[in-house]
């Protein structure tokens, strides 16, 4: 007999044999059985290796097969996360700052990282996403937000050292807010008895999209392969621009103190990458991948600059809904 069946029988016997509205010791017993059952089949996530363990191969395969057109991000992220997770005693938390236009895969990559570290992926209670619009909307509450953010990070890292914090829409965040957590990102052994060195912080920003696009366009105009673009062509540009412009990291000591491990560029996507995105989406939906459909979806997107039409304006962002129309 299946476990579920036993469970159902127990339920029926224990509830049916006792009249309602009377003292019901079996009801209590049943609750006990039920709780035990839930604990066995759906135990609470805990901060240990059963729930948190890095799958290096998994991340590598995911990056290679699901992320398109991002040779720099793919390589740097795999190295950075792998190096960090295989070090039992890191000197500081891992801090990644992801930059690029919308639809180039920044949030997607954060999900891949979470899925290959936490068994529950983005649903893990140790993964926290903050967005400017949801959590830090009102400028006048700046001081409250600062205190709140510090408290949240501290509370959550106290709960679990291997916590992950994703800050989406950094460019919409009040400049200076992120500096309130600077001590946690620094090279401290412990602060107030808490060590933050095993935590991961990911900042996501659209702000430096133009600089990245310009570099990609320069390569394109010179007839050089996009794959020749290297991290060093962009990393300094990104950090300088993030420091000078409204990026959420403006005038941030995270930059002057070199507390961001990597500034990672996400390149604007060409039509061939959009085609790959569509084919991957079909596969994910268990449809037969159809090159013609993929070509058509890619063809119907909007590209820029106006004259050259090289890059997809919204990257791969809208292809999920577009695909519905073509199939
Ligand atoms: C952890 O962070 C969340 C926000 O993601 C917050 O609501 C919660 O209170 C924090 N937990 C602790 C113990 O501080
Ligand atoms: C940001 O700052 C850099 C360097 O200071 C500058 O060259 C660039 O034009 C700025 N970008 C934007 C979008 O304002």
XYZ file of C-alpha atoms and ligand atoms in Angstrom:
355
model
C 0.000 0.000 0.000
C 1.287 3.428 -0.930
C 2.173 5.928 1.774
C -0.522 8.259 0.575
C -3.125 5.530 0.869
C -2.130 4.733 4.445
C -2.381 8.396 5.200
C -5.854 8.629 3.719
C -7.057 5.521 5.550
C -5.744 6.829 8.831
C -7.531 10.043 8.169
C -10.835 8.316 7.445
C -10.631 5.938 10.411
C -9.562 8.560 12.903
C -12.074 11.158 11.861
C -15.060 8.935 11.028
C -15.009 6.868 14.209
C -15.455 9.848 16.478
C -18.605 11.933 16.552
C -18.097 15.579 15.950
C -18.523 18.054 18.765
C -17.288 15.632 21.370
C -13.924 15.497 23.020
C -11.753 13.873 20.422
C -8.459 12.413 21.553
C -8.028 10.808 18.153
C -8.236 14.182 16.509
C -5.192 15.247 18.468
C -3.487 12.015 17.614
C -4.353 12.554 14.001
C -2.843 16.033 14.091
C 0.285 14.500 15.533
C 0.443 11.915 12.756
C -0.198 14.581 10.172
C 2.574 16.821 11.469
C 4.982 13.932 11.590
C 4.005 13.074 8.061
C 4.622 16.571 6.806
C 7.976 16.635 8.548
C 9.052 13.441 6.809
C 7.765 14.227 3.339
C 8.057 17.971 3.350
C 10.636 18.854 5.984
C 11.468 22.460 6.660
C 14.379 23.785 4.732
C 17.395 24.045 6.950
C 20.734 25.760 6.630
C 22.818 22.652 6.000
C 24.420 20.693 3.184
C 21.241 18.731 2.590
C 19.623 21.924 1.318
C 22.602 24.010 0.356
C 25.339 22.522 -1.770
C 26.942 23.938 -4.863
C 26.546 21.958 -8.082
C 29.430 23.177 -10.217
C 28.635 20.963 -13.204
C 25.007 21.978 -12.982
C 25.868 25.667 -13.151
C 28.306 25.113 -16.007
C 25.779 23.118 -18.042
C 23.041 25.670 -17.340
C 25.246 28.584 -18.367
C 26.318 26.810 -21.556
C 22.897 25.595 -22.598
C 20.507 28.275 -21.357
C 22.341 31.590 -21.457
C 23.055 32.982 -24.920
C 25.474 35.561 -26.233
C 27.155 36.199 -22.885
C 30.603 34.663 -23.136
C 32.105 37.063 -20.593
C 29.366 36.803 -17.969
C 29.179 33.058 -18.375
C 32.888 32.512 -17.836
C 33.387 35.048 -15.053
C 30.347 33.936 -13.077
C 31.265 30.270 -13.215
C 34.803 31.022 -12.034
C 33.734 33.480 -9.365
C 30.977 31.328 -7.869
C 33.032 28.176 -8.108
C 36.060 29.750 -6.434
C 33.925 31.242 -3.713
C 31.854 28.151 -2.968
C 34.831 25.807 -2.881
C 36.611 28.000 -0.344
C 35.672 27.009 3.196
C 37.078 30.176 4.634
C 36.498 33.116 2.280
C 37.907 36.454 3.420
C 34.794 38.402 2.449
C 31.387 37.740 0.939
C 31.073 37.344 -2.820
C 29.788 40.555 -4.391
C 28.841 40.566 -8.068
C 27.527 43.570 -9.932
C 25.672 42.640 -13.130
C 25.203 45.318 -15.786
C 23.462 45.428 -19.111
C 20.353 46.268 -21.056
C 17.021 44.696 -20.287
C 16.477 41.135 -21.515
C 20.140 40.173 -21.638
C 19.980 37.581 -18.860
C 20.981 39.294 -15.628
C 18.051 38.089 -13.536
C 18.111 34.783 -15.323
C 21.738 34.174 -14.328
C 20.955 35.054 -10.713
C 18.267 32.375 -10.809
C 20.709 29.849 -12.253
C 23.175 30.584 -9.461
C 20.466 30.162 -6.823
C 19.193 26.938 -8.397
C 22.650 25.404 -8.357
C 23.351 26.299 -4.746
C 19.984 25.929 -3.017
C 17.834 22.825 -3.407
C 14.798 25.100 -3.328
C 16.328 27.521 -5.813
C 14.697 30.929 -5.850
C 12.031 29.584 -3.470
C 14.663 28.997 -0.820
C 14.102 30.878 2.401
C 17.822 31.746 2.251
C 17.530 33.643 -1.014
C 16.319 37.228 -0.676
C 15.363 39.535 -3.498
C 15.103 43.267 -2.946
C 13.764 45.607 -5.583
C 13.847 49.378 -5.420
C 10.183 49.699 -6.269
C 8.946 47.128 -3.804
C 11.201 47.651 -0.811
C 12.683 51.139 -1.058
C 10.102 53.196 -2.858
C 9.871 56.424 -0.883
C 12.827 58.783 -0.807
C 11.791 60.364 2.475
C 12.000 56.987 4.226
C 15.683 56.731 3.422
C 16.807 56.558 7.051
C 14.230 53.895 7.867
C 15.227 51.824 4.856
C 18.868 51.993 5.851
C 18.155 50.641 9.317
C 15.739 48.054 7.948
C 18.139 46.779 5.330
C 20.939 46.406 7.868
C 18.578 44.560 10.173
C 17.372 42.222 7.441
C 20.838 41.312 6.253
C 22.063 40.815 9.791
C 19.023 38.763 10.803
C 19.144 36.556 7.764
C 22.875 35.926 7.852
C 22.596 35.135 11.560
C 20.004 32.529 10.561
C 22.121 31.145 7.777
C 25.637 32.148 6.814
C 25.085 30.875 3.270
C 22.437 33.433 2.436
C 22.068 35.080 -0.936
C 20.846 38.639 -1.467
C 19.807 39.902 -4.867
C 19.301 43.639 -5.350
C 17.316 44.179 -8.515
C 16.894 47.591 -10.196
C 19.945 48.992 -8.456
C 19.783 52.040 -10.707
C 16.416 52.968 -9.182
C 17.731 52.736 -5.651
C 18.476 55.834 -3.655
C 22.243 56.416 -3.967
C 23.814 55.804 -0.593
C 21.328 53.211 0.572
C 23.537 50.330 -0.411
C 26.452 51.859 1.517
C 24.536 51.156 4.716
C 25.512 47.512 4.318
C 29.136 48.242 3.435
C 30.518 46.806 6.695
C 28.912 43.468 5.860
C 30.650 43.319 2.502
C 34.042 44.140 3.918
C 36.981 42.039 5.074
C 35.822 41.588 8.665
C 36.193 38.309 10.442
C 33.033 38.976 12.447
C 30.774 41.902 13.261
C 28.844 41.707 16.528
C 29.503 37.985 16.540
C 28.165 37.452 13.018
C 30.318 36.461 10.071
C 29.083 37.604 6.663
C 31.902 36.018 4.730
C 29.888 33.130 3.297
C 27.067 35.245 1.945
C 26.532 36.174 -1.702
C 25.400 39.618 -2.836
C 24.261 40.253 -6.395
C 23.539 43.742 -7.693
C 21.569 44.050 -10.913
C 21.478 47.247 -12.931
C 20.388 48.404 -16.374
C 22.308 51.630 -15.973
C 25.511 50.846 -17.835
C 23.751 49.316 -20.818
C 24.801 52.153 -23.123
C 28.495 51.806 -22.425
C 28.382 48.072 -23.015
C 26.387 48.571 -26.189
C 28.907 51.100 -27.479
C 31.768 48.664 -26.954
C 29.862 45.858 -28.650
C 28.979 48.174 -31.517
C 32.612 49.288 -31.898
C 33.676 45.673 -32.256
C 30.883 45.060 -34.721
C 31.813 48.098 -36.806
C 35.451 47.015 -36.878
C 34.353 43.621 -38.128
C 35.718 41.926 -35.020
C 33.950 38.959 -33.438
C 31.922 39.778 -30.385
C 33.591 36.870 -28.624
C 36.837 38.857 -28.743
C 35.434 41.332 -26.217
C 37.074 40.684 -22.884
C 36.208 41.544 -19.324
C 39.084 44.018 -19.202
C 37.602 45.947 -22.144
C 34.624 46.765 -19.981
C 35.206 46.230 -16.296
C 36.914 49.537 -15.530
C 34.463 51.440 -17.730
C 31.626 49.854 -15.784
C 32.955 50.639 -12.335
C 33.851 54.229 -13.279
C 30.474 54.802 -14.858
C 28.636 53.190 -11.939
C 30.549 55.481 -9.616
C 29.803 58.642 -11.589
C 26.245 58.020 -12.708
C 22.984 57.206 -11.051
C 23.503 53.464 -10.779
C 22.666 52.791 -7.155
C 26.438 52.648 -6.605
C 26.983 56.344 -7.211
C 29.883 57.636 -5.076
C 29.697 54.343 -3.249
C 32.464 53.250 -0.952
C 31.800 49.733 -2.163
C 33.607 50.881 -5.303
C 36.379 52.998 -3.749
C 37.133 50.242 -1.256
C 37.043 47.579 -3.986
C 34.410 45.516 -2.250
C 32.678 44.499 -5.477
C 34.489 41.385 -6.675
C 33.390 41.683 -10.296
C 31.575 44.156 -12.510
C 30.079 41.855 -15.106
C 28.855 43.109 -18.484
C 25.863 41.562 -20.257
C 26.194 42.293 -23.957
C 23.228 43.377 -26.079
C 21.799 40.408 -27.995
C 21.852 39.930 -31.755
C 19.141 38.173 -33.748
C 21.062 34.871 -33.720
C 20.937 34.886 -29.917
C 17.228 35.623 -29.964
C 16.797 32.575 -32.216
C 18.657 30.480 -29.617
C 16.432 31.853 -26.866
C 13.302 30.898 -28.803
C 14.568 27.376 -29.516
C 15.452 26.933 -25.843
C 12.037 28.185 -24.820
C 10.383 25.659 -27.140
C 12.467 22.905 -25.640
C 11.523 24.034 -22.144
C 7.864 23.856 -23.165
C 8.399 20.359 -24.593
C 7.603 21.550 -28.090
C 9.476 20.322 -31.121
C 12.136 23.024 -31.692
C 11.256 24.695 -34.981
C 13.940 26.755 -36.696
C 11.447 28.531 -38.957
C 9.328 29.725 -36.075
C 12.420 30.828 -34.181
C 13.677 32.779 -37.184
C 10.322 34.428 -37.568
C 10.048 35.444 -33.905
C 13.549 36.923 -34.103
C 12.776 38.734 -37.356
C 9.726 40.443 -35.912
C 11.521 42.006 -32.951
C 12.786 45.592 -32.923
C 16.509 46.169 -33.382
C 18.833 49.137 -32.887
C 20.704 51.363 -33.755
C 18.149 52.438 -36.331
C 20.509 52.266 -39.310
C 22.454 49.092 -38.519
C 19.759 47.133 -36.685
C 22.272 44.934 -34.855
C 20.884 44.455 -31.367
C 17.483 43.458 -30.060
C 15.977 46.359 -28.125
C 14.477 44.129 -25.456
C 16.912 41.269 -25.776
C 15.159 37.968 -25.207
C 12.703 39.496 -22.787
C 9.454 39.351 -24.752
C 9.984 36.114 -26.644
C 7.916 34.003 -24.238
C 4.732 35.894 -25.007
C 5.709 36.383 -28.671
C 6.109 32.645 -29.081
C 2.476 32.074 -28.098
C 1.392 33.964 -31.195
C 3.509 31.931 -33.607
C 2.641 28.422 -32.456
C 15.165 38.418 6.161
O 14.875 39.233 5.043
C 13.497 39.426 4.809
C 13.371 40.234 3.564
O 13.739 39.462 2.462
C 12.862 40.110 5.992
O 11.478 40.278 5.764
C 13.087 39.291 7.224
O 12.577 39.957 8.346
C 14.566 39.012 7.407
N 14.742 38.085 8.519
C 15.373 38.427 9.618
C 15.487 37.355 10.661
O 15.823 39.532 9.808
C 28.589 57.819 -16.862
O 29.884 58.207 -16.490
C 30.882 58.051 -17.466
C 32.255 58.316 -16.883
O 32.241 59.327 -15.922
C 30.545 58.905 -18.669
O 31.546 58.853 -19.656
C 29.214 58.427 -19.217
O 28.814 59.196 -20.305
C 28.131 58.435 -18.176
N 26.988 57.675 -18.684
C 25.742 58.073 -18.546
C 24.692 57.181 -19.105
O 25.439 59.094 -17.983
